[in-house]
Structures are given as C-alpha cells and as structure tokens.
C-alpha cells in the first residue's frame, strides 16, 4: 500500500481546515504547510555520533567532495544541512527565523565557511546548497558531537533527532562510533524511545568509524575492524534500533573518491622503490616522513600523502600497485572497496534508499498527528483519526521496525527462519526478487508460486502453539509481505496480458549513486 496519495489528501484537508477556522492559531497552518513541503523534499539522513567520531569525513566520502569542515572549528558545533542546489551557497539560519549568507571559498579543494561575527550559539543550523548529483535524492545532516564538553552543543543533536515535543528532523540516522560507549547506548536508547512513541526516525545504521586506526594502520586493519563491528552489532542490538554496524575507514574513502593524478604518480613511484627501503620506511609515520629517507619521493609529498591517505591508505595503495593496478581510476575503485564505504552505501540503499517514500511518509504522519493533537479545531478530529490509522496500519512501517528488532528481541524462530523472514520483509532489498532470494528471471517465471508458498508457510508458522507474542508478530508480517509480492506480481501479469508496458519487477528506489 502506498501512503503518499492518502497522506497528501490528509495534508490538503488539514490546510483547508486551518485556513477556514478563524480561531485556529497561525502556527498550526504554518506547521502543516511545512509538513507538506517535507514530504516533497528528498529523504533526510542525519550523521550522528560522539565528538571526533568522523562524521564530517564520512559525509565528504558519501558526497564525493570535501564540503564539510573536518577540523575543530565553530562550524562543527552547528547542525549543518547539505542539500542540492543549482549554485553553491551557505545560509546561516538563526533561531529567530532570520537568514544570513555565509561567505565561502574553495581552498586546496576544501570548502571553507566564514561565520565572521555570527555567534554559533544563536544559529539553528547552517544550510549548504551544492550542485552535486549525490544530493539530488537525499539531504545529509551533519550534527555536532553528542559528547561535547559544552552540553548545549550536544543537546543540539538530540533536539534534532529526538525532540521532546516534536518529530525528528531526520527520516533516518547513520550513527558513528569509534568504540561502544555508555554515551552511544544512551543516545541510541533515546532514539529507540522516540521510535517506540512513533516520533523518531525509523531506521539507524551504525558505523565503526576510523576503522583503520583499530589495527594501528596495519594492512589487515579492516579485518580486525569487521570482527569488532560484528561484536558491537550484537551489543547494540539491545537498543532494538541499530540495524547493522559497518566498519568504514572514512579518510581513505574520501581520498579514494577525490584521488588526484599527482598522488597516483607519487604512489606508483613508492611502489617501485627498493623493497628494503620501503619496508623500513613503512614501519611508522615518523620513518615514512623523514627528510633523509632514501625513498624516491620528496618529503613534502610524502607528508601530503599521509595527510590525505593515512599510513593505512598508503600501505593498501602500494600493495595494490605492486599487485598490478594499472591506473588511477582502478586504484580509486579498489581503495573505495577496501575503505568500507561501498558496503555502507549498499546498506543505506537497502535500508533507506529503497524505502525513502515510506520513511518520509512516517515522518510526515507523525508530525501531522502532533500538529492536529496540539491545535484541535472543528474538523481536525476525523483527519487525526485517519492519520493515526495510517501510522498503525501501513505494513512498510512495520517491516522497518521489525528489521531493527529482529536481532534484539528473543524469538523461537530458528536461524534459517530468521534469515528467510529478514529477506521477506526487505532486509536484503525491497524488490520482489530480493525478498524471495531469486534472480530476476526466476522471479518472473516462478516468483508468484514461491510467494504463495511463503504466504501459506508463514501463516501456519504464526499459529504455532509455542510462539511468543513477538514471534507471532514477525510471522504475520512475513506472511503479509509475501501477500504483497503476490499482489504485485499479479498486477504485473495482468498488465502484460493487457499489453500495457510496465517498469519491470525491480522497482526504482531512491539510490545514492
């Protein structure tokens, strides 16, 4: 079921009711109109985590440009929204509603903001507009650290993600951590509380950031990071919200996406250096950057490489070049794969991108319910009832909630059943073939029969006498998801028989490219 047409109708009705009622407070109409605009906007994904977790670096890696300041400046204490724009601009949005243009300059490929005399404490947020395809379908929100020594700075992030009296400003969250700390548990627990009250973002993906530092820059550092990320995922699953933890070497990801030809040339020269000289130089950062090093690359260039790649990135790049990587484009792709950013982007696509309309609808519905409850006038009661019905009945919302809870809640399902139900409710992709575990051709030829069998199997499983309440809920959701696949494939078959062109089994999601 698609909520968009019905939700759009509810928003139109609410606008009409508040415009017609002379006693309605003006803020009610303004809030509903803002809610309607949000539904039409791209999906909002917030990056959150402790201080110095690497949020700005990860944002740059996702966008593919060095837009977010990574040094500890006044800008990193302000919530910053990165949107698509036809021309570059930065606006400072004050808490009093006023806006002011912020001067920007591009220096050495970095974007620099100059707040001048603006007081960060008086700013609600910064809005960065940038003409990049990566921001066409998603708005990324960079938040201040949740463990700042300045409590007010930390509260800005929680006010955005989990406001006490409103709806989250984000539709989904990527939560960064360097270790699994009490502060991380506290923040995730607060997000979970809001989701339980249907006011918070439905989805959270965890990121083990700066993952290369876990192995002290060793060439096998990411293998160690993957083991730790798996452990954190198990621990954090107690939050009932964090759906995965992916290790990412953010610095390497940014550098790989912005690799310069002169850097490739320098790295290739290092890869061709004497094995003994190279082995000694790579023992530490100090040895690598020494002025009197016999390496065939000047010291200042080696220092620049360290700043851009880190010692881990340099070791990986040299190993790849020695293994036969022929050019800068291939090296960039290989480094991206090893940085963890490719896996993260795939997770974001499956968890968020393919469910963008559902996530945005959830945010809009929860906000509309809040507005109607806070500002009741003649005519709002039926709109509120319909809004609550949509929040409770839409199966897509239930799928996202269950994906977050499957790890954390005790169930009598077997391991193989958990894998199957996770697939059916969209844990590995939202298209019918992803849900059934079939290739597209199999889905076209035998998918409907497979889906019908899944409906019957999970309906029967939901009635098992030894089920606990959560297991029954999961089984019913799996059956309903399978029913949705049957309905979709039946419509597709009827359209084909009628000679109507249809887009194919694989739906088009909001993809981060």
XYZ file of C-alpha atoms in Angstrom:
513
model
C 0.000 0.000 0.000
C 1.268 3.468 -0.884
C 0.594 6.119 1.730
C 1.520 9.080 -0.443
C -1.840 9.857 -2.162
C -3.873 9.395 1.026
C -1.332 11.313 3.106
C -1.253 14.150 0.576
C -5.042 14.294 0.830
C -4.908 14.470 4.634
C -2.411 17.315 4.465
C -4.616 19.185 1.992
C -7.620 18.673 4.267
C -5.681 19.944 7.286
C -4.567 23.049 5.389
C -8.176 23.742 4.381
C -9.491 23.260 7.949
C -6.931 25.607 9.490
C -7.436 28.219 6.763
C -11.204 28.130 7.223
C -11.213 28.336 11.038
C -10.625 31.908 12.181
C -9.819 30.733 15.693
C -7.016 28.419 14.556
C -3.572 29.668 15.591
C -1.483 30.774 12.582
C 1.332 28.451 13.662
C -0.890 25.424 13.025
C -1.330 26.285 9.342
C 2.374 27.114 9.011
C 3.329 23.764 10.589
C 1.052 21.753 8.280
C 2.375 23.561 5.205
C 5.933 22.861 6.365
C 4.993 19.200 6.878
C 3.640 19.024 3.316
C 6.838 20.552 1.953
C 8.897 17.995 3.864
C 7.009 15.158 2.185
C 8.023 16.537 -1.216
C 11.664 17.007 -0.227
C 14.454 14.407 -0.541
C 14.959 11.874 2.230
C 16.788 13.320 5.236
C 19.657 11.241 6.629
C 21.449 12.523 9.729
C 25.014 11.624 10.668
C 25.322 11.424 14.443
C 27.832 10.203 16.999
C 30.317 11.225 19.642
C 32.778 14.072 19.296
C 35.567 13.360 16.750
C 33.820 10.214 15.542
C 34.482 11.203 11.928
C 31.018 12.428 10.886
C 32.216 15.232 8.605
C 34.789 12.954 6.972
C 32.117 10.329 6.311
C 29.815 12.978 4.861
C 32.550 14.037 2.454
C 33.052 10.389 1.491
C 29.342 9.912 0.788
C 29.081 13.105 -1.257
C 32.405 12.630 -3.017
C 33.590 16.189 -2.379
C 35.315 17.827 0.568
C 32.445 20.098 1.586
C 32.111 19.544 5.333
C 34.840 21.116 7.507
C 36.670 18.339 9.358
C 38.851 20.484 11.613
C 37.502 21.556 15.010
C 36.002 24.910 14.027
C 32.904 26.874 15.009
C 31.102 25.296 12.052
C 31.381 21.816 13.576
C 29.359 22.993 16.606
C 26.337 23.832 14.425
C 23.880 21.420 12.801
C 24.626 21.663 9.068
C 22.267 20.605 6.285
C 23.713 19.663 2.894
C 21.117 19.992 0.117
C 21.216 20.036 -3.654
C 21.341 23.489 -5.202
C 21.892 24.873 -8.680
C 24.571 27.226 -7.350
C 26.855 26.887 -4.305
C 25.703 28.824 -1.250
C 25.692 28.687 2.544
C 22.926 30.234 4.651
C 23.047 30.757 8.413
C 19.555 30.176 9.844
C 19.055 31.927 13.188
C 16.825 30.614 15.939
C 14.667 33.739 15.480
C 13.954 32.785 11.856
C 16.300 35.255 10.196
C 18.747 34.141 7.491
C 22.176 35.442 6.553
C 24.507 34.496 3.725
C 27.825 32.990 4.825
C 30.903 33.707 2.684
C 32.525 30.563 1.280
C 35.743 29.867 -0.536
C 37.298 26.786 -2.107
C 40.895 26.448 -0.958
C 43.020 23.449 -1.978
C 39.825 21.528 -2.878
C 38.335 22.171 0.588
C 35.220 24.264 1.218
C 35.719 26.859 3.945
C 32.890 28.665 5.770
C 33.477 32.065 7.329
C 30.933 32.759 10.070
C 32.516 36.145 10.692
C 30.699 37.881 13.554
C 27.873 35.335 13.678
C 27.515 33.644 17.053
C 27.111 29.835 16.630
C 25.023 29.764 19.811
C 22.383 31.913 18.086
C 22.168 29.700 14.996
C 19.595 26.987 14.477
C 21.523 25.475 11.558
C 23.658 26.110 8.503
C 22.216 25.194 5.093
C 24.740 24.304 2.396
C 23.447 24.136 -1.172
C 25.757 22.405 -3.617
C 25.281 21.284 -7.256
C 26.219 17.622 -6.952
C 24.174 14.602 -8.152
C 24.750 12.893 -4.786
C 22.350 15.362 -3.133
C 19.564 15.085 -5.707
C 17.622 12.445 -3.777
C 18.917 12.815 -0.249
C 19.659 15.624 2.188
C 22.502 14.808 4.584
C 22.597 16.454 8.013
C 25.935 16.737 9.822
C 25.408 17.049 13.581
C 27.660 18.179 16.450
C 29.208 15.523 18.689
C 26.953 14.060 21.347
C 29.792 14.022 23.906
C 30.914 17.638 23.622
C 32.223 19.283 26.795
C 29.688 22.000 26.034
C 26.368 20.381 26.976
C 24.383 22.809 24.840
C 26.281 21.723 21.712
C 25.435 18.073 22.426
C 21.790 18.956 23.058
C 21.517 20.428 19.550
C 21.904 16.965 18.083
C 19.299 15.399 20.369
C 16.879 18.264 19.702
C 17.129 17.465 16.006
C 16.930 13.668 16.259
C 14.750 13.141 19.314
C 12.912 16.345 20.306
C 10.845 16.161 23.475
C 7.774 17.819 21.965
C 8.015 17.183 18.252
C 9.019 14.908 15.417
C 12.583 14.039 14.497
C 14.151 16.329 11.934
C 15.676 13.267 10.223
C 13.961 10.372 8.467
C 16.895 8.010 9.123
C 20.211 8.058 11.003
C 23.739 6.841 10.364
C 25.283 6.613 13.837
C 29.100 6.694 14.083
C 31.157 5.279 16.927
C 34.834 4.593 17.488
C 34.123 2.350 20.480
C 30.901 1.139 22.018
C 30.441 3.526 24.965
C 27.795 4.383 27.530
C 27.146 7.615 25.627
C 26.391 5.625 22.465
C 23.971 3.396 24.350
C 22.297 6.445 25.884
C 21.791 8.187 22.536
C 20.511 5.058 20.812
C 18.199 4.356 23.741
C 16.728 7.855 23.402
C 16.180 7.313 19.681
C 14.575 3.971 20.475
C 12.260 5.661 22.977
C 11.152 8.094 20.305
C 10.556 5.317 17.793
C 8.521 3.495 20.394
C 6.454 6.648 20.712
C 6.405 6.904 16.902
C 8.166 10.243 16.923
C 11.709 9.237 15.986
C 13.463 8.094 12.811
C 12.540 4.540 11.838
C 15.994 3.370 10.797
C 19.509 3.537 12.225
C 22.672 2.089 10.704
C 25.782 2.000 12.877
C 29.259 2.798 11.551
C 32.506 1.760 13.218
C 34.346 4.875 12.087
C 38.062 5.431 11.558
C 38.210 1.651 11.351
C 41.789 1.612 10.014
C 43.014 3.002 13.341
C 41.824 -0.128 15.153
C 44.635 -2.131 13.599
C 47.111 0.754 14.043
C 47.162 1.227 10.287
C 48.192 -2.375 9.524
C 47.308 -3.626 6.080
C 44.862 -6.117 7.667
C 43.262 -3.447 9.879
C 39.851 -3.720 8.230
C 39.677 -7.443 9.003
C 40.093 -6.669 12.701
C 37.550 -3.867 12.369
C 34.987 -6.237 10.837
C 35.238 -8.564 13.835
C 34.811 -5.664 16.260
C 31.903 -4.246 14.248
C 30.148 -7.616 14.431
C 30.610 -7.634 18.210
C 29.287 -4.081 18.525
C 26.290 -5.003 16.380
C 25.468 -7.765 18.832
C 25.865 -5.476 21.824
C 23.957 -2.574 20.336
C 21.145 -4.784 19.135
C 19.888 -4.444 22.702
C 18.813 -0.959 21.662
C 16.305 -2.582 19.333
C 17.131 0.038 16.731
C 20.661 -0.178 15.317
C 20.143 -2.478 12.335
C 23.793 -3.060 11.384
C 27.321 -1.866 12.188
C 29.625 -1.348 9.208
C 33.374 -0.622 9.587
C 34.497 2.350 7.469
C 37.889 3.992 7.006
C 36.474 7.431 6.262
C 39.713 9.204 5.370
C 40.609 6.535 2.834
C 37.095 6.711 1.359
C 37.281 10.480 0.865
C 40.736 10.275 -0.681
C 39.727 7.412 -2.972
C 36.782 9.403 -4.309
C 38.933 12.502 -4.861
C 42.184 10.791 -5.937
C 44.482 13.111 -7.905
C 46.774 12.072 -10.728
C 49.839 13.508 -8.990
C 49.069 11.356 -5.938
C 48.798 8.275 -8.126
C 52.157 9.127 -9.700
C 53.801 9.516 -6.284
C 52.311 6.266 -5.001
C 53.470 4.400 -8.100
C 57.000 5.708 -7.560
C 56.880 4.449 -3.970
C 55.608 1.057 -5.126
C 58.641 0.772 -7.405
C 61.130 1.690 -4.654
C 63.628 -0.738 -3.162
C 61.804 -3.352 -1.085
C 64.204 -2.909 1.844
C 63.900 0.894 1.820
C 60.141 0.711 1.572
C 59.790 -1.846 4.349
C 61.826 0.265 6.767
C 60.022 3.487 5.835
C 56.588 1.957 6.328
C 57.302 0.878 9.905
C 55.956 4.176 11.244
C 54.698 7.610 10.270
C 57.930 9.209 11.509
C 60.112 6.959 9.352
C 57.934 7.499 6.317
C 58.084 11.300 6.550
C 61.829 11.648 7.317
C 63.721 14.247 5.310
C 66.709 11.962 4.709
C 64.671 8.970 3.590
C 66.037 7.121 0.517
C 62.520 6.853 -0.915
C 62.183 8.296 -4.468
C 59.533 10.849 -3.417
C 60.264 14.220 -1.717
C 59.482 14.543 1.991
C 56.831 17.234 1.478
C 54.974 14.988 -0.973
C 55.124 12.071 1.458
C 53.714 14.268 4.246
C 50.912 15.357 1.917
C 50.172 11.698 1.174
C 49.996 10.954 4.897
C 47.514 13.790 5.420
C 45.328 12.535 2.611
C 45.609 8.721 2.911
C 46.906 7.987 6.389
C 49.515 5.281 6.798
C 46.887 2.569 6.272
C 45.794 4.025 2.941
C 49.377 4.341 1.729
C 50.135 0.724 2.649
C 46.990 -0.515 0.855
C 47.650 1.643 -2.218
C 51.255 0.466 -2.557
C 50.212 -3.179 -2.167
C 47.572 -2.752 -4.884
C 50.018 -1.049 -7.245
C 52.577 -3.761 -6.667
C 49.820 -6.258 -7.411
C 49.287 -4.819 -10.863
C 46.716 -2.000 -10.586
C 47.354 -0.094 -13.843
C 45.846 3.378 -13.446
C 44.356 5.968 -11.101
C 40.730 5.064 -11.864
C 41.275 1.404 -10.985
C 43.208 2.318 -7.852
C 40.398 4.646 -6.763
C 37.806 1.881 -7.176
C 39.941 -0.650 -5.286
C 40.581 1.744 -2.410
C 36.877 2.577 -2.189
C 36.030 -1.115 -1.886
C 38.588 -1.606 0.880
C 37.521 1.511 2.785
C 34.127 0.014 3.667
C 32.208 2.902 2.064
C 30.827 0.671 -0.718
C 29.231 -1.695 1.809
C 27.863 1.253 3.776
C 26.318 2.802 0.684
C 24.705 -0.534 -0.152
C 23.294 -0.725 3.374
C 21.976 2.825 3.090
C 20.369 1.967 -0.246
C 18.638 -1.153 1.086
C 17.601 0.242 4.466
C 16.851 3.824 3.464
C 17.005 4.473 -0.290
C 14.545 1.774 -1.347
C 12.207 2.828 1.463
C 12.555 6.574 1.020
C 8.844 7.199 0.443
C 7.883 5.101 3.474
C 10.394 6.828 5.728
C 9.312 10.282 4.587
C 5.649 9.339 4.975
C 6.319 8.137 8.524
C 7.949 11.453 9.421
C 5.096 13.425 7.834
C 2.391 11.358 9.522
C 3.956 11.641 12.969
C 4.351 15.406 12.523
C 0.788 15.814 11.254
C -0.550 13.836 14.217
C 1.401 16.091 16.578
C 0.050 19.266 14.963
C -3.566 18.069 14.961
C -3.331 16.945 18.585
C -1.753 20.218 19.734
C -4.106 22.502 17.768
C -7.569 20.879 17.657
C -10.305 22.851 15.900
C -13.609 21.949 14.286
C -12.842 19.428 11.543
C -9.463 18.131 12.739
C -10.806 15.071 14.617
C -11.509 12.904 11.519
C -8.190 13.929 9.963
C -6.368 12.927 13.164
C -8.188 9.578 13.247
C -7.216 8.855 9.642
C -3.608 9.912 10.346
C -3.346 7.550 13.303
C -4.880 4.743 11.260
C -2.238 5.176 8.571
C 0.533 5.199 11.163
C -0.760 1.975 12.654
C -1.787 0.122 9.512
C 0.911 0.735 6.932
C 2.831 -2.506 6.622
C 6.026 -0.867 5.356
C 6.464 0.885 8.706
C 6.062 -2.440 10.481
C 8.743 -4.006 8.279
C 11.273 -1.318 9.166
C 10.505 -1.594 12.889
C 10.889 -5.376 12.815
C 14.185 -5.204 10.940
C 15.506 -3.144 13.822
C 14.182 -5.518 16.483
C 14.866 -8.948 14.994
C 18.364 -9.059 16.499
C 17.402 -7.769 19.904
C 14.119 -9.481 20.725
C 14.018 -13.053 21.871
C 12.193 -15.306 19.407
C 11.549 -19.011 18.919
C 12.464 -18.774 15.228
C 15.395 -20.870 14.044
C 18.443 -19.215 12.486
C 17.329 -20.230 8.988
C 13.840 -18.863 9.657
C 15.299 -15.550 10.815
C 17.296 -15.310 7.567
C 14.183 -16.059 5.496
C 11.927 -13.640 7.346
C 14.585 -10.925 7.189
C 14.727 -11.406 3.427
C 10.937 -11.410 3.044
C 10.422 -8.164 4.950
C 13.069 -6.406 2.896
C 16.266 -6.759 4.892
C 18.298 -7.561 1.770
C 16.407 -5.366 -0.683
C 12.850 -4.191 -1.293
C 12.211 -5.650 -4.773
C 10.247 -8.928 -5.128
C 13.285 -10.886 -6.340
C 15.389 -9.612 -3.423
C 12.629 -10.591 -0.986
C 12.280 -14.068 -2.487
C 16.012 -14.649 -2.937
C 15.614 -15.204 -6.695
C 17.299 -13.765 -9.735
C 15.054 -11.526 -11.882
C 14.282 -14.254 -14.451
C 13.313 -16.758 -11.740
C 11.142 -14.114 -10.115
C 9.298 -13.545 -13.403
C 8.719 -17.243 -14.087
C 8.205 -18.829 -10.661
C 8.145 -15.926 -8.219
C 4.381 -15.847 -7.728
C 4.252 -19.540 -6.801
C 7.160 -19.048 -4.399
C 5.400 -16.083 -2.814
C 2.133 -18.010 -2.437
C 4.021 -20.828 -0.739
C 5.618 -18.283 1.604
C 2.199 -16.868 2.498
C 0.926 -20.305 3.457
C 4.095 -21.277 5.331
C 4.268 -18.112 7.430
C 0.532 -18.057 8.145
C 0.862 -21.579 9.505
C 4.018 -20.675 11.422
C 2.249 -17.708 13.042
C -0.241 -20.116 14.618
C 2.337 -22.362 16.293
C 1.183 -23.006 19.882
C 4.636 -22.369 21.372
C 5.074 -18.960 19.779
C 5.669 -15.943 21.977
C 3.976 -12.654 21.058
C 6.920 -11.225 19.139
C 7.436 -14.394 17.091
C 3.771 -14.369 16.090
C 4.067 -10.725 15.084
C 7.122 -11.450 12.924
C 5.460 -14.430 11.223
C 2.340 -12.434 10.425
C 4.485 -9.641 8.984
C 6.342 -12.150 6.792
C 3.039 -13.550 5.529
C 1.740 -10.078 4.775
C 4.963 -9.167 2.947
C 4.600 -12.310 0.841
C 0.968 -11.362 0.118
C 2.225 -8.013 -1.134
C 4.617 -9.789 -3.515
C 1.752 -11.951 -4.839
C -0.397 -8.861 -5.402
C 2.427 -7.008 -7.152
C 3.220 -9.955 -9.425
C -0.470 -10.464 -10.214
C -0.760 -6.821 -11.280
C 2.374 -7.167 -13.407
C 0.995 -10.284 -15.109
C -2.345 -8.607 -15.831
C -0.600 -5.573 -17.294
C 1.451 -7.799 -19.594
C -1.633 -9.670 -20.759
C -3.338 -6.338 -21.462
C -0.370 -5.147 -23.454
C 0.425 -2.349 -21.018
C 4.094 -1.553 -20.593
C 5.254 -1.712 -17.028
C 8.626 -0.805 -15.478
C 9.594 -4.369 -14.603
C 9.783 -6.355 -11.411
C 12.592 -4.327 -9.950
C 11.171 -1.061 -8.697
C 13.100 2.172 -8.921
C 14.262 3.277 -5.487
C 15.941 6.435 -4.271
C 19.516 5.399 -4.954
C 22.650 7.113 -3.712
C 24.967 6.811 -6.683
